[in-house]
Structures are given as C-alpha cells and as structure tokens.
Coordinates of C-alpha atoms in Angstrom, one line a residue:
M261 CA -4.6 -41.5 -22.1
E262 CA -1.7 -39.1 -21.8
T263 CA -2.9 -37.0 -24.7
V264 CA -6.4 -36.7 -23.3
M265 CA -5.0 -35.5 -19.9
Q266 CA -3.0 -32.8 -21.6
T267 CA -5.8 -31.5 -23.8
T268 CA -8.3 -31.4 -20.9
T269 CA -6.0 -29.7 -18.4
A270 CA -7.8 -26.5 -17.4
K271 CA -6.1 -23.1 -16.9
R272 CA -6.0 -21.9 -13.3
V273 CA -4.9 -18.9 -11.2
R274 CA -1.2 -19.1 -10.9
S275 CA -1.0 -17.9 -7.3
V276 CA -2.8 -15.8 -4.8
R277 CA -1.3 -13.1 -2.6
P278 CA -3.0 -11.4 0.3
V279 CA -3.6 -7.7 0.2
G280 CA -4.1 -7.0 3.9
T281 CA -6.9 -9.1 5.5
R282 CA -9.8 -7.9 3.3
A283 CA -8.5 -8.6 -0.2
V284 CA -6.5 -11.1 -2.3
L285 CA -4.6 -10.6 -5.5
A286 CA -4.9 -13.4 -8.0
E287 CA -1.9 -13.6 -10.4
L288 CA -2.5 -14.9 -13.9
D289 CA -0.5 -15.9 -16.9
G290 CA -1.7 -13.1 -19.2
L291 CA -4.4 -10.6 -20.0
Q292 CA -6.7 -13.3 -21.6
D293 CA -6.7 -15.1 -18.3
V294 CA -7.4 -11.8 -16.5
L295 CA -10.5 -11.3 -18.7
A296 CA -11.6 -14.9 -18.2
L297 CA -11.4 -14.6 -14.4
Q298 CA -13.0 -11.2 -14.3
D299 CA -15.9 -12.5 -16.4
M300 CA -16.4 -15.5 -14.2
L301 CA -16.5 -13.4 -11.0
Y302 CA -18.9 -10.9 -12.5
K303 CA -21.3 -13.7 -13.6
S304 CA -21.0 -15.9 -10.6
P305 CA -19.7 -13.9 -7.6
L306 CA -18.0 -15.8 -4.8
P307 CA -19.6 -15.8 -1.4
G308 CA -18.6 -12.6 0.5
Q309 CA -17.3 -10.9 -2.7
V310 CA -17.6 -7.1 -2.5
D311 CA -15.5 -5.8 -5.4
V312 CA -13.4 -7.1 -8.3
L313 CA -10.5 -5.0 -9.7
A314 CA -8.8 -6.4 -12.8
A315 CA -5.5 -5.1 -14.0
A316 CA -2.8 -6.1 -16.6
E317 CA -1.8 -9.4 -15.0
T318 CA -3.8 -9.6 -11.8
V319 CA -7.4 -9.6 -10.4
M320 CA -7.9 -8.3 -6.9
V321 CA -11.0 -9.5 -5.1
V322 CA -12.2 -7.6 -2.0
G323 CA -14.1 -9.6 0.6
E324 CA -16.7 -8.4 3.1
S325 CA -14.7 -9.8 6.1
A326 CA -11.4 -11.5 6.9
A327 CA -13.1 -14.9 7.0
A328 CA -14.8 -14.3 3.6
T329 CA -11.5 -13.2 2.1
R330 CA -9.7 -16.3 3.3
A331 CA -12.4 -18.5 1.7
I332 CA -12.2 -16.4 -1.5
G333 CA -8.4 -16.9 -1.7
A334 CA -8.8 -20.6 -1.4
R335 CA -11.6 -20.8 -3.9
L336 CA -9.6 -18.8 -6.5
L337 CA -6.9 -21.4 -6.5
E338 CA -9.5 -24.1 -7.4
L339 CA -11.3 -22.3 -10.2
E340 CA -10.9 -23.6 -13.8
L341 CA -10.7 -20.6 -16.1
T342 CA -13.1 -20.5 -19.0
T343 CA -12.9 -18.2 -22.0
P344 CA -15.6 -15.5 -21.9
E345 CA -18.3 -15.9 -24.5
V346 CA -18.0 -13.4 -27.3
T347 CA -21.2 -11.9 -28.7
D348 CA -21.9 -9.1 -31.1
S349 CA -24.1 -7.3 -28.5
G350 CA -22.7 -4.3 -26.6
L351 CA -20.3 -3.1 -29.4
V352 CA -19.6 0.6 -28.6
V353 CA -18.6 2.7 -31.6
I354 CA -16.4 5.8 -30.8
D355 CA -16.2 8.4 -33.5
T356 CA -12.7 9.8 -33.6
V357 CA -10.9 12.6 -35.4
Y358 CA -7.3 11.4 -35.9
D359 CA -5.2 14.6 -35.5
G360 CA -3.5 13.9 -32.2
D361 CA -0.2 15.6 -31.3
D362 CA 1.6 12.3 -31.2
L363 CA 0.2 10.7 -34.3
A364 CA 3.3 11.2 -36.4
D365 CA 5.5 9.9 -33.5
V366 CA 3.3 6.7 -33.2
A367 CA 3.7 6.2 -36.9
E368 CA 7.5 6.3 -36.6
L369 CA 7.5 4.1 -33.5
T370 CA 5.4 1.4 -35.2
G371 CA 6.9 1.6 -38.6
L372 CA 3.5 2.5 -40.1
S373 CA 2.4 5.5 -42.0
V374 CA 0.0 8.0 -40.4
D375 CA -2.8 6.5 -42.5
G376 CA -1.6 3.0 -41.5
V377 CA -1.9 3.9 -37.8
V378 CA -5.5 5.1 -38.3
A379 CA -6.3 1.9 -40.3
A380 CA -4.8 -0.3 -37.6
H381 CA -6.7 1.6 -34.8
T382 CA -10.0 1.5 -36.6
G383 CA -9.6 -1.9 -38.2
Q384 CA -9.8 -4.0 -35.0
I385 CA -12.1 -4.6 -32.1
W386 CA -10.8 -3.4 -28.8
T387 CA -11.9 -5.1 -25.5
V388 CA -12.1 -3.1 -22.2
A389 CA -9.8 -5.1 -20.0
F390 CA -10.1 -3.0 -16.8
A391 CA -10.7 0.5 -15.5
G392 CA -8.5 2.8 -13.5
F393 CA -6.7 6.1 -13.3
A394 CA -10.0 8.0 -13.4
P395 CA -13.8 7.2 -13.6
G396 CA -14.6 6.2 -17.1
F397 CA -11.0 5.5 -18.2
G398 CA -11.0 2.1 -19.7
Y399 CA -7.8 0.2 -20.6
M400 CA -8.7 -1.4 -24.0
V401 CA -6.7 -4.2 -25.5
G402 CA -6.8 -4.9 -29.2
E403 CA -6.7 -8.0 -31.4
N404 CA -3.1 -7.6 -32.3
E405 CA 0.0 -5.7 -31.1
A406 CA 0.6 -3.5 -34.2
L407 CA 0.0 -0.4 -32.1
T408 CA 2.0 -1.3 -29.0
V409 CA 4.0 1.9 -28.2
P410 CA 5.8 3.2 -25.1
R411 CA 4.4 6.0 -23.0
R412 CA 5.9 9.4 -23.4
S413 CA 9.2 9.9 -21.5
S414 CA 7.8 13.2 -20.1
P415 CA 4.1 13.1 -19.3
R416 CA 1.9 16.1 -20.1
T417 CA 0.6 18.1 -17.2
A418 CA -2.8 18.4 -18.9
V419 CA -4.4 16.2 -21.5
P420 CA -7.7 17.5 -22.9
A421 CA -10.9 15.5 -22.2
G422 CA -11.8 13.3 -25.1
S423 CA -8.2 12.6 -26.1
V424 CA -7.8 9.2 -27.8
A425 CA -4.5 7.7 -26.8
L426 CA -2.2 4.7 -26.9
G427 CA 0.1 3.5 -24.0
G428 CA 1.9 0.1 -24.1
Q429 CA -0.5 -2.4 -25.5
Y430 CA -3.6 -0.4 -24.6
S431 CA -5.9 2.3 -26.1
A432 CA -8.1 4.6 -24.0
V433 CA -10.0 7.8 -24.0
Y434 CA -9.3 10.4 -21.3
P435 CA -12.7 11.1 -19.8
R436 CA -11.7 14.5 -18.3
R437 CA -8.8 16.9 -18.4
S438 CA -6.0 15.4 -16.4
P439 CA -2.2 14.8 -16.5
G440 CA -1.1 11.9 -18.6
G441 CA 1.8 10.2 -20.4
W442 CA 0.1 8.3 -23.2
Q443 CA 0.6 9.0 -26.9
L444 CA -2.3 11.2 -28.2
I445 CA -3.5 10.1 -31.7
G446 CA -7.0 11.7 -31.9
R447 CA -10.0 13.1 -30.1
T448 CA -13.6 12.3 -29.7
G449 CA -16.8 13.9 -28.5
A450 CA -18.1 10.8 -26.8
R451 CA -18.8 11.3 -23.1
M452 CA -16.9 8.6 -21.4
W453 CA -18.3 9.4 -18.0
D454 CA -21.7 11.0 -17.3
L455 CA -23.3 10.7 -13.9
D456 CA -26.7 11.7 -15.4
R457 CA -26.8 8.4 -17.3
A458 CA -28.1 5.2 -15.8
Q459 CA -24.7 3.7 -16.5
P460 CA -22.2 6.6 -16.0
A461 CA -19.3 4.8 -17.8
L462 CA -19.7 4.6 -21.6
V463 CA -17.6 1.5 -21.6
R464 CA -17.2 -1.1 -18.8
P465 CA -14.8 -4.0 -18.4
G466 CA -15.7 -6.7 -20.9
D467 CA -17.3 -4.3 -23.4
R468 CA -16.1 -4.4 -27.0
V469 CA -15.2 -1.1 -28.7
Q470 CA -14.6 0.0 -32.3
Y471 CA -13.1 3.3 -33.2
R472 CA -14.5 5.0 -36.4
A473 CA -12.6 7.8 -38.2
V474 CA -14.7 11.0 -38.8
R475 CA -13.9 14.5 -39.9
D476 CA -15.5 16.4 -37.1
V477 CA -16.1 15.9 -33.4
V478 CA -19.8 15.7 -32.4
T479 CA -20.5 15.6 -28.7
T480 CA -22.7 12.5 -28.0
G481 CA -24.6 11.4 -24.9
A482 CA -24.8 15.0 -23.6
S483 CA -26.9 15.5 -20.5
V484 CA -30.3 17.1 -20.9
A485 CA -30.2 20.8 -20.3
R486 CA -31.6 21.7 -16.9
E487 CA -33.3 24.8 -15.7
P488 CA -31.1 26.9 -13.4
E489 CA -31.5 25.9 -9.8
T490 CA -33.3 28.4 -7.7
E491 CA -31.9 29.2 -4.3
H492 CA -33.6 26.9 -1.8
H493 CA -33.7 27.6 1.9
P494 CA -34.4 24.5 4.0
E495 CA -36.9 24.7 6.8
S496 CA -34.7 22.5 8.9
G497 CA -30.9 22.2 8.6
V498 CA -27.7 24.0 9.3
R499 CA -26.0 27.0 7.8
I500 CA -22.2 27.0 7.3
L501 CA -20.7 30.1 8.8
N502 CA -17.1 28.9 8.6
P503 CA -16.1 25.6 7.0
G504 CA -12.7 25.5 8.6
A505 CA -9.7 24.0 6.7
Q506 CA -11.8 21.4 4.9
S507 CA -15.2 20.1 5.7
L508 CA -16.9 17.4 3.6
I509 CA -20.1 15.4 3.6
Q510 CA -19.3 11.8 4.3
D511 CA -21.1 8.5 4.9
L512 CA -19.6 5.0 4.9
G513 CA -18.9 5.3 1.1
R514 CA -19.8 3.5 -2.1
R515 CA -18.8 -0.1 -2.7
G516 CA -18.8 -2.2 -5.8
F517 CA -17.8 0.5 -8.4
G518 CA -14.1 -0.4 -8.7
P519 CA -14.7 -1.7 -12.2
L520 CA -15.8 1.9 -13.2
G521 CA -12.6 3.4 -11.7
V522 CA -14.4 4.7 -8.6
S523 CA -13.0 4.0 -5.1
A524 CA -15.1 3.6 -2.0
A525 CA -14.4 7.0 -0.5
G526 CA -16.4 7.6 2.7
A527 CA -15.4 8.7 6.2
L528 CA -11.8 8.1 7.1
D529 CA -12.5 7.4 10.7
R530 CA -15.5 5.1 10.3
A531 CA -15.9 4.4 14.0
S532 CA -16.2 8.1 14.9
L533 CA -18.9 8.5 12.2
R534 CA -20.8 5.5 13.5
R535 CA -20.5 6.8 17.0
A536 CA -21.8 10.3 16.2
N537 CA -24.7 8.9 14.2
R538 CA -25.6 6.4 17.0
L539 CA -25.7 9.2 19.5
V540 CA -28.4 11.1 17.6
G541 CA -30.4 8.1 16.7
N542 CA -29.4 7.8 13.1
G543 CA -28.4 4.8 11.0
S544 CA -24.7 4.0 11.1
S545 CA -24.1 5.1 7.5
V546 CA -26.1 8.3 7.5
A547 CA -24.3 11.3 6.0
A548 CA -22.6 13.7 8.4
I549 CA -19.9 16.4 8.3
E550 CA -16.2 15.4 8.4
T551 CA -14.0 18.3 9.3
V552 CA -10.3 18.6 10.1
N553 CA -8.3 20.5 12.6
G554 CA -11.2 22.6 14.1
G555 CA -12.7 25.9 12.9
L556 CA -16.0 24.5 11.6
T557 CA -18.9 26.9 12.6
V558 CA -22.5 26.0 11.9
E559 CA -25.8 27.8 12.7
A560 CA -29.0 25.9 13.4
I561 CA -32.0 26.4 11.0
G562 CA -34.8 25.2 13.2
D563 CA -34.1 23.2 16.4
Q564 CA -31.5 20.4 15.8
V565 CA -30.1 17.5 17.8
I566 CA -26.3 17.1 17.2
A567 CA -23.4 15.0 18.4
V568 CA -19.7 15.5 17.6
A569 CA -17.3 12.5 17.8
G570 CA -13.7 12.1 16.8
A571 CA -10.7 14.2 17.9
P572 CA -11.3 15.6 21.4
T573 CA -11.9 19.4 21.2
T574 CA -13.9 22.2 22.8
L575 CA -17.4 22.6 21.5
T576 CA -18.8 26.1 22.0
V577 CA -22.5 27.1 21.5
Q578 CA -23.4 30.7 21.2
P579 CA -27.1 31.8 21.6
P580 CA -28.6 34.0 18.8
S581 CA -28.2 37.1 20.9
L582 CA -24.4 36.8 20.8
V583 CA -23.9 35.7 17.2
E584 CA -24.1 39.3 15.9
S585 CA -22.9 41.3 18.8
D586 CA -20.0 39.1 20.2
D587 CA -20.8 40.8 23.5
D588 CA -20.3 38.4 26.4
S589 CA -22.5 40.8 28.5
A590 CA -25.5 40.3 26.3
P591 CA -28.4 38.1 27.6
G592 CA -27.5 34.5 27.5
A593 CA -23.9 33.3 27.6
P594 CA -21.9 30.9 25.5
R595 CA -21.8 27.4 26.8
T596 CA -19.7 24.4 26.1
V597 CA -21.1 21.0 25.3
P598 CA -19.3 17.6 25.7
M599 CA -17.9 15.4 23.0
A600 CA -19.6 12.1 22.1
T601 CA -22.9 13.3 23.7
A602 CA -26.1 14.3 22.0
F603 CA -27.2 17.9 22.6
A604 CA -29.8 20.4 21.3
L605 CA -28.7 23.2 19.0
L606 CA -31.8 25.5 19.0
D607 CA -32.8 27.7 16.1
G608 CA -30.2 30.4 15.5
E609 CA -27.7 29.0 17.9
V610 CA -24.1 28.6 16.6
L611 CA -21.8 25.7 17.2
T612 CA -18.0 26.2 16.8
L613 CA -15.4 23.4 17.0
G614 CA -12.1 24.3 18.5
A615 CA -8.7 23.0 17.5
P616 CA -8.3 19.3 18.5
E617 CA -6.4 18.5 21.7
S618 CA -5.3 15.3 20.0
G619 CA -6.2 13.6 16.8
F620 CA -7.2 15.4 13.6
R621 CA -10.8 14.7 12.3
N622 CA -14.2 15.3 13.8
Y623 CA -17.6 14.1 12.7
V624 CA -20.7 16.2 13.2
A625 CA -23.9 14.1 13.0
I626 CA -27.3 15.8 12.9
R627 CA -30.4 13.9 13.8
G628 CA -32.0 12.8 10.5
G629 CA -28.8 13.1 8.5
V630 CA -27.5 15.6 6.0
D631 CA -29.9 15.3 3.0
V632 CA -27.8 15.9 -0.1
P633 CA -28.3 14.0 -3.4
E634 CA -26.8 10.5 -3.6
V635 CA -24.2 9.7 -6.3
L636 CA -23.8 6.0 -7.1
G637 CA -25.6 5.2 -3.9
S638 CA -23.6 7.4 -1.5
R639 CA -23.5 11.0 -0.3
S640 CA -19.8 10.9 0.2
A641 CA -17.4 13.4 -1.4
D642 CA -14.6 11.7 -3.3
T643 CA -11.7 14.1 -3.6
M644 CA -9.8 11.9 -6.1
S645 CA -12.5 11.5 -8.7
G646 CA -14.6 14.6 -8.0
I647 CA -17.7 12.5 -7.3
G648 CA -20.2 13.6 -4.7
P649 CA -20.8 17.0 -3.0
A650 CA -18.2 19.7 -3.1
P651 CA -16.4 20.9 0.0
L652 CA -18.6 23.0 2.3
A653 CA -18.6 26.7 1.7
V654 CA -19.5 29.8 3.7
G655 CA -23.2 30.5 3.6
Q656 CA -24.1 27.0 2.4
E657 CA -27.3 25.6 3.9
L658 CA -27.6 21.9 4.4
P659 CA -31.0 20.3 4.6
I660 CA -31.7 17.6 7.2
G661 CA -33.5 14.3 6.3
E662 CA -35.3 11.7 8.2
A663 CA -32.8 8.9 8.4
T664 CA -33.4 8.0 12.0
V665 CA -33.6 4.4 13.4
S666 CA -34.5 5.3 17.0
T667 CA -37.0 7.5 18.6
A668 CA -34.5 8.4 21.3
V669 CA -30.9 9.7 21.4
G670 CA -28.1 7.6 22.7
S671 CA -26.4 7.9 26.0
P672 CA -23.0 9.6 26.2
E673 CA -20.1 7.4 25.1
L674 CA -16.5 7.1 26.0
Q675 CA -14.1 7.6 23.1
P676 CA -10.8 5.9 22.5
D677 CA -7.4 7.6 22.9
F678 CA -6.5 9.6 19.8
P679 CA -3.0 10.2 18.4
G680 CA -1.2 13.0 20.2
A681 CA 2.3 14.4 20.4
G682 CA 3.8 10.9 20.6
V683 CA 4.3 8.2 18.0
T684 CA 1.2 6.3 16.7
V685 CA 1.8 2.6 16.1
L686 CA -0.1 1.0 13.2
D687 CA -0.2 -2.7 12.7
V688 CA 0.5 -4.0 9.2
V689 CA 0.6 -7.3 7.4
P690 CA 3.1 -8.0 4.6
G691 CA 2.0 -6.6 1.3
P692 CA 1.6 -8.5 -2.0
R693 CA 4.9 -7.1 -3.2
A694 CA 6.9 -7.4 0.0
D695 CA 9.3 -9.7 -1.9
W696 CA 10.4 -6.6 -3.9
F697 CA 12.4 -5.7 -0.7
D698 CA 15.0 -7.4 1.3
Q699 CA 15.0 -8.0 5.1
E700 CA 16.9 -4.7 5.7
A701 CA 14.1 -2.7 4.0
L702 CA 11.4 -4.6 5.9
D703 CA 13.3 -3.9 9.2
S704 CA 13.7 -0.3 8.3
L705 CA 10.0 0.1 7.6
C706 CA 9.2 -0.9 11.2
S707 CA 12.3 0.4 13.1
Q708 CA 12.0 4.1 12.2
E709 CA 9.5 6.9 12.9
W710 CA 7.8 8.2 9.8
L711 CA 6.8 11.9 9.6
V712 CA 3.3 12.7 8.1
T713 CA 4.1 15.5 5.6
P714 CA 1.8 18.5 4.7
Q715 CA 1.3 16.9 1.2
S716 CA -1.0 14.3 2.8
N717 CA -4.7 14.3 2.1
R718 CA -7.7 11.9 1.8
V719 CA -6.1 10.2 -1.1
G720 CA -3.0 9.2 0.9
M721 CA -0.6 10.1 3.7
R722 CA 2.9 10.9 2.3
L723 CA 5.5 9.9 4.8
D724 CA 9.1 11.2 5.2
G725 CA 12.0 9.2 6.7
A726 CA 15.0 7.1 5.5
P727 CA 14.1 5.8 2.0
L728 CA 13.5 2.1 1.5
Q729 CA 15.5 0.4 -1.3
R730 CA 14.0 -2.1 -3.7
T731 CA 15.8 -5.3 -4.6
R732 CA 14.1 -5.5 -8.0
E733 CA 14.6 -3.4 -11.1
G734 CA 11.9 -2.3 -13.5
E735 CA 8.3 -1.3 -13.0
L736 CA 5.3 -3.2 -11.7
P737 CA 2.3 -3.5 -14.0
S738 CA -0.6 -1.6 -12.5
E739 CA -2.7 -3.8 -10.2
G740 CA -5.6 -3.3 -7.8
T741 CA -5.0 -1.6 -4.5
M742 CA -7.0 -0.6 -1.5
A743 CA -7.1 1.7 1.6
G744 CA -4.3 0.8 3.9
A745 CA -1.8 -0.2 1.2
L746 CA 1.8 1.1 1.7
Q747 CA 3.1 1.9 -1.8
I748 CA 6.8 2.5 -2.2
P749 CA 7.5 4.8 -5.2
P750 CA 11.0 4.9 -6.7
A751 CA 12.2 7.6 -4.3
G752 CA 11.6 5.0 -1.5
L753 CA 9.2 7.1 0.7
P754 CA 6.0 5.3 1.6
V755 CA 2.5 6.5 0.6
L756 CA -0.3 5.2 2.9
F757 CA -3.4 5.0 0.8
L758 CA -6.6 6.3 2.4
A759 CA -10.3 6.2 1.4
D760 CA -10.0 8.3 -1.8
H761 CA -7.1 6.4 -3.3
P762 CA -6.9 5.4 -7.0
I763 CA -8.2 1.9 -7.5
T764 CA -5.0 0.7 -9.3
G765 CA -1.4 1.5 -8.7
G766 CA 1.9 0.7 -10.3
Y767 CA 4.3 0.8 -7.3
P768 CA 5.0 -2.2 -5.1
V769 CA 3.0 -2.5 -1.9
I770 CA 5.4 -3.5 0.9
G771 CA 2.6 -3.8 3.6
V772 CA -1.0 -3.2 4.3
V773 CA -2.3 -1.5 7.4
C774 CA -4.8 -3.7 9.2
D775 CA -8.3 -2.6 8.6
E776 CA -9.0 -2.1 12.3
H777 CA -6.1 0.5 12.5
L778 CA -7.2 2.6 9.5
D779 CA -9.4 4.7 11.8
R780 CA -6.4 5.4 14.0
A781 CA -4.3 6.3 10.9
A782 CA -7.0 8.8 9.9
Q783 CA -6.5 10.7 13.1
V784 CA -2.8 11.2 12.9
P785 CA -2.3 15.0 12.3
L786 CA 0.1 16.6 9.8
G787 CA 3.5 16.6 11.4
G788 CA 2.6 13.6 13.4
R789 CA 4.8 10.5 13.6
I790 CA 4.0 6.9 12.8
R791 CA 5.7 3.6 13.5
F792 CA 4.7 0.4 11.7
R793 CA 4.5 -3.0 13.4
F794 CA 4.3 -6.2 11.4
V795 CA 1.8 -8.7 12.8
P796 CA 2.4 -11.9 10.9
D797 CA 0.0 -13.9 13.1
S798 CA -2.8 -11.8 11.7
L799 CA -1.7 -12.8 8.2
D800 CA -1.5 -16.4 9.1
A801 CA -4.9 -16.4 10.6
T802 CA -6.6 -15.2 7.4
T803 CA -4.6 -16.9 4.6
P804 CA -4.5 -20.7 4.7
F805 CA -3.5 -20.9 1.0
T806 CA 0.0 -20.7 -0.5
T807 CA 0.3 -17.1 -1.4
T808 CA 3.6 -16.7 -3.3
P809 CA 6.5 -18.9 -4.4
E810 CA 8.8 -16.8 -2.3
E811 CA 8.6 -16.6 1.5
V812 CA 8.9 -13.2 3.1
S813 CA 10.8 -13.1 6.4
I814 CA 9.5 -10.8 9.1

C-alpha cells in the first residue's frame, strides 16, 4: 500500500503568492512543471482567468477581478500537474547561418568545438517555454544542457534582428534590433514577429522548434508588398495642429496577449477615459486621445462633439476667423469650455488644451471614437513594443467612427481631485518578493516621499529617494509582472510599472499598487512626490490561501 501511495502522488504547485489583488504567482519546482501548468491553463482556463504569463520557475495568472483572483489562487494549489502531450505537429524549423560573433566564445565555454556547438544546437528539439522581453521573443529550452552558457558580462547596446542567441539554459531569436546580453551564435531570416500574419508570433509557448544549419539567410514569411498609401482626407474628424509633448491614441488596451510578449497597454487613467467617452455617448473603451501636460491643439473637420476629462485645465476654442489671423478684434471671439462636459466643436474651430492646474494627463473623446486600425484587437499605442498607432504628429488627420452607444450626450460630471503640489498617497499590498527585504526596508518604502523623475514614461515611473536594501544576494529568475508592480533594481530605487511595462521582470517586486489607485498614479506629474501606504487588510481580503512559507511583517 505504501508503494502505491508513493507512485500515485501527483505533482502540485509548490506555493502561490499574490501579485497585488488581480494576479497570483504560482511557484513550481522546475521548468517542466511550468510547462505542465501553462499547458493545463491554456487548454482548460480557470473561471475568471484573463492572462497566463509563464517564466523560468513561475506561472502568473491574471484574474478579471479580486474575487476571481482569490478563487484562482485557491484552485491552483489543488491542481494535479499532468505532463503535456507531445505531438509531432507544430514543429517550427528555423534556418540558421552559424557565424555569430560569440560562436567561438560559446565553444570555449562549453568545451565543444565550433562544429560541436552547431551540432548540439541543431541536433535537439527546443520547446518554447515562455515569451518576454519583446513581442516574438520566445525563451526556448532544449532537451539537454550541453549549451548552457552565461550571458555576456557587458550587454550589447544593439543586437541585429534575426540574431540567434544563447543565454543561460535558453535559446532565442531576437525579433527586432534591440539591446541584449545573450551570446550570439548565428542569424536567421525567419520573421519572428509579423503583425500581417494571422498569428503574429512565429513561435508561441508550447511550440517545438528545430534549428537547421544553412549557408545563406533567406527571409521567410515576408509580408505581401502593398501599394503606397494615398493621402486620405476624412470627411469627419480632427486635424492635429500641435500634438503637445506627447499625444497618443488609447482605448482600454489589449488583454490576453501576454504569452506573445505583449502587455495590455491602454489608457493610464482609465476612469478619465471612460468619463470622456461616456459624456459624448461612446462606449467605455472607444479610442480617444491621451495627452500630457497641455499643448494639444486640434481643428474640427466637420462638426464634432467632444469632451475632455482628466487633469483640470483651461479649454479654449477659437472660431475659424481667428485661427489664421490671431486677431482678437476679428468677428467672433475665443471661448472657454468646461472640463468633463460635452460641447460642440464646429467645422474649422480649434480646441487648445492649456497646462494642467493639477494632474498630468487629459483624455479627449470625440463622439463616434477615433477610427484608426486595430492591432491585436485594440487601437492603443504601446510605447514599449511599438505596437499600435504612432504618436500624433502635426498635420495628421484622424477620422471619426460610429462607436456610439447612446443617441444623446451625457450630463456634465464632477471629477475627482487630481495630484497637485502636495504628496500623492498610493495604497500598496505586499509584493510577491517582499521577503527579499527586511522590516527596515519595508518601513522606508512607506515612510519617505519619493520623487517622480524625468526618466519616467508610460512603461514605468522611476522614483528617487533613499535606496532600499535587499536582504538576499543573487538575481531573481525572470517572472511575470503587471501594472502597479514596484520593482527594486540593485541600485535600490523603485520603478513603478505602468500600462506599457514588459510582461516579465527580473527584479524583486516589494509591493503592488492597488488597482484602484493606478489611475491616481498616472496623474502624478514629473517632479511630483509619492508616498506609499501598505494596506494589509486589502491583501487579507483577497487571499485566503497560504501564499509563502515566510510571513512578511507590515
């Protein structure tokens, strides 16, 4: 009887850690267990499951709500892991020229000859374990560890697209030119990421790959050549006269593409986007203009209905007679319109947004919505991956669609208070790696005021203050992360991830800003100050399961 019990004991998730209130991190005993859990969650999604982000030793599951996430965490601890079924279908062959700059170094590191490295790389099947770093970048694990090599001590500032590389136990192909620290052993013409394909990523988690040595690179999977686009002038829309510091098209983002290396993106202040759309009678996720720090100037092409929400500012409308002359004595006078109120912008009239009195971001919704092409189901611009429409430019004309849900506009709405000259308080729950820090560091995170530096952007807010010290040495294997995560790099200064963050990260997350405070964080201007406040009650309310073997004191 004892022998039977031992042989039938199923493998399970080792532990589950919360990542804020909308995600949990399942820790596993190795990459094979990661692949098993990932495969199970793909084939049989748990109720409320939104996204699955596998990494070296963990699988992060994002839930649609706090309640769904709590249930997911409990269910993960009950799952019995089963080995994924291996089939011969879906084998992707990548033709490779083995002439990489680091090929000789890899030979020396592995004790093989150059030909031996090529034979080892081509002579085994690689499995895409997870995605990350960039869309189309798949971390592939081989059948043996013969080619396990360290990353370069000094990363390159630019690795050419198509570079075939080794890093740790993984092999990968760089889908585009980017910085990188992996060992380069060859190059391929395979297009690892192509938005013109039905499946943009050439390889996806779970796919099997074999490299094949060739003499010359042949570009494969190239997009069909297109006729040059003719200039199109919409009959109804807006013309950008001044985009300000940065203006982007945003909706509520794209979900479910984490396994391809694509973050959700979308409006940073979601409540303001929803409010602006609601006021003009649009659906809540209709595309609008997100702009920072004032300066945006648009001209109506045809009569439009517009509402501006977000940071309180002065909205000035100039009639056509004043646009060219700038003469206040000309017929018709500039007028101001209120925030969070629908108003008409007639053909030729020009709307200008002033500098915010408080806050940082505004959302300009136009009845019918900005009608630009969708990419992966969203019109949002993702500044990290380069997916979606480019930043708005002078002279650009934006067509307007028909994405209305109401025949009438909404009544004026009150807006919340926005961050001003004082300190903005953001609630956080302990992060999945809070146990990398002692009580002194946890206290320091919340006792000081953090300065938002000019290096901040939609990827993350870089904060300055007294550095936080880790209590653990070494590096953390990359694992899934999300908007709101407070990563602590070795220098000890937090980075608060925002909507365009990378889907995986290798620095410990000490805390996660509560989802309901992310809109507030998005409105803190450069030079603003932030104070964090731990709210353990919020954590307790959403995680009934045992999360980690070590308790974190708050």
